[in-house]
GROMACS .gro file of C-alpha atoms in nm:
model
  224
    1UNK     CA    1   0.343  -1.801  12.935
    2UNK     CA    2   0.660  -1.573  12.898
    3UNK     CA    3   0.620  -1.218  12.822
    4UNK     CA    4   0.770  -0.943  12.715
    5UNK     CA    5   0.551  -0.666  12.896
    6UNK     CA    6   0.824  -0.319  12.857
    7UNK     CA    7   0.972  -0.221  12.556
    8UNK     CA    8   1.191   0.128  12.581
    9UNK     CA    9   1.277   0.312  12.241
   10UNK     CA   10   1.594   0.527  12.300
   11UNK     CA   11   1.492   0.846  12.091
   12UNK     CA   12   1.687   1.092  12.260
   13UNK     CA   13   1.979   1.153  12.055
   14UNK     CA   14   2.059   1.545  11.823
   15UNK     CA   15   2.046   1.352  11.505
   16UNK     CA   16   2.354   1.573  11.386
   17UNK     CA   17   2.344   1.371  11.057
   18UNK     CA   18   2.043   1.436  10.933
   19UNK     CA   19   2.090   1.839  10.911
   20UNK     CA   20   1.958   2.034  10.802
   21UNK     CA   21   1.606   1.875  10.895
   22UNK     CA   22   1.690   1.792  11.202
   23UNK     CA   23   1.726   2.132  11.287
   24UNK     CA   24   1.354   2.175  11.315
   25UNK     CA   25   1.224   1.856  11.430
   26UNK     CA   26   1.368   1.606  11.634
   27UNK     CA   27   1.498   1.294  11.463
   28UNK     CA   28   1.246   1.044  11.546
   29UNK     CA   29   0.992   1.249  11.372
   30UNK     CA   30   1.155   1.241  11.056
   31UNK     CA   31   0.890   1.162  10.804
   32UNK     CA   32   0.815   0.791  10.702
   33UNK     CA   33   0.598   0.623  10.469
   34UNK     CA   34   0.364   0.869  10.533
   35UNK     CA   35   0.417   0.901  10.933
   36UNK     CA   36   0.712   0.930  11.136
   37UNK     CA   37   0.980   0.737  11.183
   38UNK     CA   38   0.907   0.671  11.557
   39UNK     CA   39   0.541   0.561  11.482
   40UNK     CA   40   0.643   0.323  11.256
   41UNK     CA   41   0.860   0.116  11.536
   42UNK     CA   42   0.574   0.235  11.811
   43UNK     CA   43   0.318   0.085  11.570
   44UNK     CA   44   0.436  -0.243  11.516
   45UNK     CA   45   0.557  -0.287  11.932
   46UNK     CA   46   0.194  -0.165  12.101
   47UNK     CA   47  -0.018  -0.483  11.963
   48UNK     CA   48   0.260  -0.701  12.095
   49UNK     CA   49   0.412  -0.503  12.450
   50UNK     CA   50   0.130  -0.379  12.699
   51UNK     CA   51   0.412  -0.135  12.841
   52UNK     CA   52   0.596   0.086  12.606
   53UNK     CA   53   0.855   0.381  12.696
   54UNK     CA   54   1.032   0.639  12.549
   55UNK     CA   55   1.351   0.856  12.616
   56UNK     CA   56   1.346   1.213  12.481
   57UNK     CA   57   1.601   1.475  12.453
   58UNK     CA   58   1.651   1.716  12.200
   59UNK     CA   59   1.337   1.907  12.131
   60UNK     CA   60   1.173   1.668  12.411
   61UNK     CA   61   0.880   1.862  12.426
   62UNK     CA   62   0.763   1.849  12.117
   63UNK     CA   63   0.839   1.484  12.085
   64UNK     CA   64   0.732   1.360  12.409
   65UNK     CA   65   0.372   1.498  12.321
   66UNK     CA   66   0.400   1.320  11.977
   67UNK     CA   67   0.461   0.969  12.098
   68UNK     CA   68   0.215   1.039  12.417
   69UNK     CA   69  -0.056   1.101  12.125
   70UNK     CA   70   0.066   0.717  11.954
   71UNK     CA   71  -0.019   0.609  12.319
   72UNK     CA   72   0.315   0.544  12.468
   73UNK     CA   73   0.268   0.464  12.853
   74UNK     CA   74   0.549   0.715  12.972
   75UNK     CA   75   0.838   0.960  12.865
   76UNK     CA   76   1.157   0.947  12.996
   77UNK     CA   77   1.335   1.330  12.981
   78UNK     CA   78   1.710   1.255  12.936
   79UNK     CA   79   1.845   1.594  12.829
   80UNK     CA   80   2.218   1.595  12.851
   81UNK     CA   81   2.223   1.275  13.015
   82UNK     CA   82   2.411   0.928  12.855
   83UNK     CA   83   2.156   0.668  12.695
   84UNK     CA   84   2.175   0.400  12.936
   85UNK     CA   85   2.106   0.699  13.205
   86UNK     CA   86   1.764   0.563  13.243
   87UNK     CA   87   1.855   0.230  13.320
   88UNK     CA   88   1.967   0.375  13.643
   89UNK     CA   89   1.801   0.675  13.709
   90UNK     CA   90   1.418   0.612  13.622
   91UNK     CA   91   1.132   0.403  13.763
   92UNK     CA   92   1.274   0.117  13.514
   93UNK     CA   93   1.579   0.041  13.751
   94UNK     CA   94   1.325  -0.162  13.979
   95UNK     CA   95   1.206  -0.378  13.684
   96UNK     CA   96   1.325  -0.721  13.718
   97UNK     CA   97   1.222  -0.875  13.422
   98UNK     CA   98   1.338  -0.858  13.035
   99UNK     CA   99   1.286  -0.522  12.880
  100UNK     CA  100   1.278  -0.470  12.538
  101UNK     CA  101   1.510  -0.184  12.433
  102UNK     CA  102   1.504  -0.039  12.012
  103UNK     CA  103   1.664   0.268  11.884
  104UNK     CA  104   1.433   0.533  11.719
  105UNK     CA  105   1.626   0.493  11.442
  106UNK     CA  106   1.576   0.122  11.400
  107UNK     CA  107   1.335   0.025  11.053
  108UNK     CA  108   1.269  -0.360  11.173
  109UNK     CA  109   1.047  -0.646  11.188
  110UNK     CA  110   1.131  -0.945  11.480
  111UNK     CA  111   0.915  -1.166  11.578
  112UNK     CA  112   0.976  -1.052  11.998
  113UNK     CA  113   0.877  -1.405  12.104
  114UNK     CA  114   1.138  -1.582  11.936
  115UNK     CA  115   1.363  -1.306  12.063
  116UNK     CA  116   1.250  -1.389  12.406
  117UNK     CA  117   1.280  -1.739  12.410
  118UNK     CA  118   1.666  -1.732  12.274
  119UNK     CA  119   1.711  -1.480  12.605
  120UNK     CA  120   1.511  -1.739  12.788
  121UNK     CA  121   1.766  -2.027  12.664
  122UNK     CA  122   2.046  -1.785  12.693
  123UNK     CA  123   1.995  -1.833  13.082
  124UNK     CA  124   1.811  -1.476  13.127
  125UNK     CA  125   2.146  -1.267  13.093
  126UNK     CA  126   2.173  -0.883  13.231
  127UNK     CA  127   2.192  -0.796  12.847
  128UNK     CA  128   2.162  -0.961  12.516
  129UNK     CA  129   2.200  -0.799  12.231
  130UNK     CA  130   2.045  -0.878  11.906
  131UNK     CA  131   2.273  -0.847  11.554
  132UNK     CA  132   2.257  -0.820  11.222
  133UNK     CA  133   2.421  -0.873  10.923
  134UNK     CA  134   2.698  -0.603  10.848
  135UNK     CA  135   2.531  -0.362  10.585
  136UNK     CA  136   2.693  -0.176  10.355
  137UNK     CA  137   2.729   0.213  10.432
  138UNK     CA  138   2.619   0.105  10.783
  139UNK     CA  139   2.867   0.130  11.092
  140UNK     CA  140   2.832  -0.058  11.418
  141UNK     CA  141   2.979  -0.266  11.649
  142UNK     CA  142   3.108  -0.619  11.574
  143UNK     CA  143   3.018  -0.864  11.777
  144UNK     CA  144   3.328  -1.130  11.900
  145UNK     CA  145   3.166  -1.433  12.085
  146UNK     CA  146   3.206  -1.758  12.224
  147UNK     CA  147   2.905  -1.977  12.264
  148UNK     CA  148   2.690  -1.636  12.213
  149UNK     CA  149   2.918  -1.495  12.556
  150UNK     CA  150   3.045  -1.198  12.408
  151UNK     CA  151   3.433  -1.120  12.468
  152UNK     CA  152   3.437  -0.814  12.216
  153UNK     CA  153   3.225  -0.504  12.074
  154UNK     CA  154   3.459  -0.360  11.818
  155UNK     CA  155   3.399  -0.108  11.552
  156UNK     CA  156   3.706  -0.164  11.397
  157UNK     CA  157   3.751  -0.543  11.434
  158UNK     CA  158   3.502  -0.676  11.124
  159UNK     CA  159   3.295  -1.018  11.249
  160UNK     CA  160   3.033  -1.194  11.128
  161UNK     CA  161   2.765  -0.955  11.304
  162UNK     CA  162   2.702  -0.647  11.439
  163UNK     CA  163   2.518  -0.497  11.706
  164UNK     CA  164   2.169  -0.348  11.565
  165UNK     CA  165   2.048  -0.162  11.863
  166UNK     CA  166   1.801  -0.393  11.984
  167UNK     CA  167   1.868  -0.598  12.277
  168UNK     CA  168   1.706  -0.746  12.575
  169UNK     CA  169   1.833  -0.647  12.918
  170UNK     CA  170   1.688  -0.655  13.288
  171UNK     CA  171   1.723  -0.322  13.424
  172UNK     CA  172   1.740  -0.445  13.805
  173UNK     CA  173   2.043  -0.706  13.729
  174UNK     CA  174   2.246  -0.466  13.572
  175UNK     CA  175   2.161  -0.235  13.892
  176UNK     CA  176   2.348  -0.547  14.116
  177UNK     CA  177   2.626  -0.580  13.902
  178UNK     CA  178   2.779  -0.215  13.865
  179UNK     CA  179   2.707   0.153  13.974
  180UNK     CA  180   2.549   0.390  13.736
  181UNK     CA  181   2.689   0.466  13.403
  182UNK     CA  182   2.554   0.712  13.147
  183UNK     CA  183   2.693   0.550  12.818
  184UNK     CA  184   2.635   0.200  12.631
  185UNK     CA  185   2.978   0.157  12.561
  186UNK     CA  186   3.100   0.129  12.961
  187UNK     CA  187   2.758  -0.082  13.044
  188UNK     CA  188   2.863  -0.352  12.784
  189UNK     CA  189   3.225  -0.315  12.858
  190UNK     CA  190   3.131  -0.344  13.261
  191UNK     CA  191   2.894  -0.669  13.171
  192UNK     CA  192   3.197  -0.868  12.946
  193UNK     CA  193   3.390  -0.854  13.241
  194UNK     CA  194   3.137  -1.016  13.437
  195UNK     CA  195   3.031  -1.247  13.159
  196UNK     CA  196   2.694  -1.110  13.157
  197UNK     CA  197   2.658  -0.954  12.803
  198UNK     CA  198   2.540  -1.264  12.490
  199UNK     CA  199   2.397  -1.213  12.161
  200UNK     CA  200   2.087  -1.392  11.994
  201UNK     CA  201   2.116  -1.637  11.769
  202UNK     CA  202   1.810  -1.469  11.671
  203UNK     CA  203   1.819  -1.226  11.366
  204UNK     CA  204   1.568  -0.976  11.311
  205UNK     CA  205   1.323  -1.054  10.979
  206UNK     CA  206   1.412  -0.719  10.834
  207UNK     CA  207   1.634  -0.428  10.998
  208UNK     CA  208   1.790  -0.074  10.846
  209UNK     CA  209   1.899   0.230  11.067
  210UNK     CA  210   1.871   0.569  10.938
  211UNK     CA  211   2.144   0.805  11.041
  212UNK     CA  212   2.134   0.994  10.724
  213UNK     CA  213   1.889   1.253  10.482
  214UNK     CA  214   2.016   0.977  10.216
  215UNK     CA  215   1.935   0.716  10.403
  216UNK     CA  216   1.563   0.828  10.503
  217UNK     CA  217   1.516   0.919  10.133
  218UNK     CA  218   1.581   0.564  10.066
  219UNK     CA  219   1.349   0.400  10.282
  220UNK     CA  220   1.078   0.633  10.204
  221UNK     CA  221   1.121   0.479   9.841
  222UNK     CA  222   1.062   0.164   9.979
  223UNK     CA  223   0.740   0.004  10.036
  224UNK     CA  224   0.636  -0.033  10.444
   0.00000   0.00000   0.00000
């Protein structure tokens, strides 16, 4: 039976935004529903990924011993370093298999199996990447495509979706195809050319980023 056995949640990012709390806890702790907003993705990934992994940055320390404590299997320190850094650079580059990759910012429920099997029927890409639905008072990059081949990630071009922050990828293809890059942007760019980056079919049940005070105060008003 397919599997997805890693997930990775990116949570290494300043969270600029969301001063002036941020200046006192990292981002991902930002309080939610009661918790944290990285325990409430790490919550609803352990019952479902045996493997899960975490990238920390700003105020690493402190964070890194918060999700070890949620049982995460490792931490990733990527101080100063580009987010896709770790696809390159860490034990994960090895991994040839699907990874499932979130953003700590990422409020979602997906049913990963169904996400799996649209990679699976997708012909097991180096990267797919899952949209959404273009929210309002929510940037991010549309998503041109033909046949779920992507041609175009374009902030400024509007399409029917945009990219979420979840995606599925294979850390040792990607290693094949291109030599290390630190940032998303050149990964995706790098993978176009080669024909190697699709998008789901597959929508996430429910999805919201929070990149803003605002924004946390409105999920927090919101039942879990």
């Amino acid at each position: 039976m397919n599997k997805i056995n890693h997930a990775l949640i990116m949570a290494a990012g300043r969270g600029t935004r969301m001063a002036p709390l941020t200046n006192t806890i990292p981002k991902p702790m930002a309080p939610l529903w009661g918790s944290t907003l990285i325990a409430n993705g790490i919550k609803k990934l352990v019952p479902h990924v045996p493997n899960l992994h975490i990238t920390v940055g700003y105020k690493g320390a402190e964070l890194a011993k918060h999700v070890i404590e949620l049982g995460v299997d490792s931490v990733f320190n990527t101080e100063g370093k580009g987010n896709s850094w770790w696809i390159f650079n860490t034990l994960m580059a090895s991994l040839n298999e699907p990874v499932l990759v979130l953003t700590s910012d990422n409020v979602t429920d997906l049913t990963i199996d169904l996400i799996l099997e649209e990679y699976i029927r997708l012909g097991s890409p180096a990267c797919m990447v899952v949209p959404v639905l273009p929210v309002n008072g929510l940037v991010g990059d549309f998503i041109h495509h033909q046949e779920n081949c992507v041609i175009k990630l374009d902030r400024n071009d509007p399409a029917e979706s945009y990219c979420s922050g979840i995606q599925i990828l294979n850390p040792y293809k990607i290693n094949q195809m291109m030599s290390p890059l630190e940032d998303f942007g050149e990964v995706w760019e790098n993978l176009i050319e080669k024909n190697e980056l699709y998008c789901s079919s597959i929508f996430p049940d429910k999805w919201f980023t929070v990149d803003t005070v605002e924004q946390l105060a409105q999920m927090n008003s919101q039942q879990s």
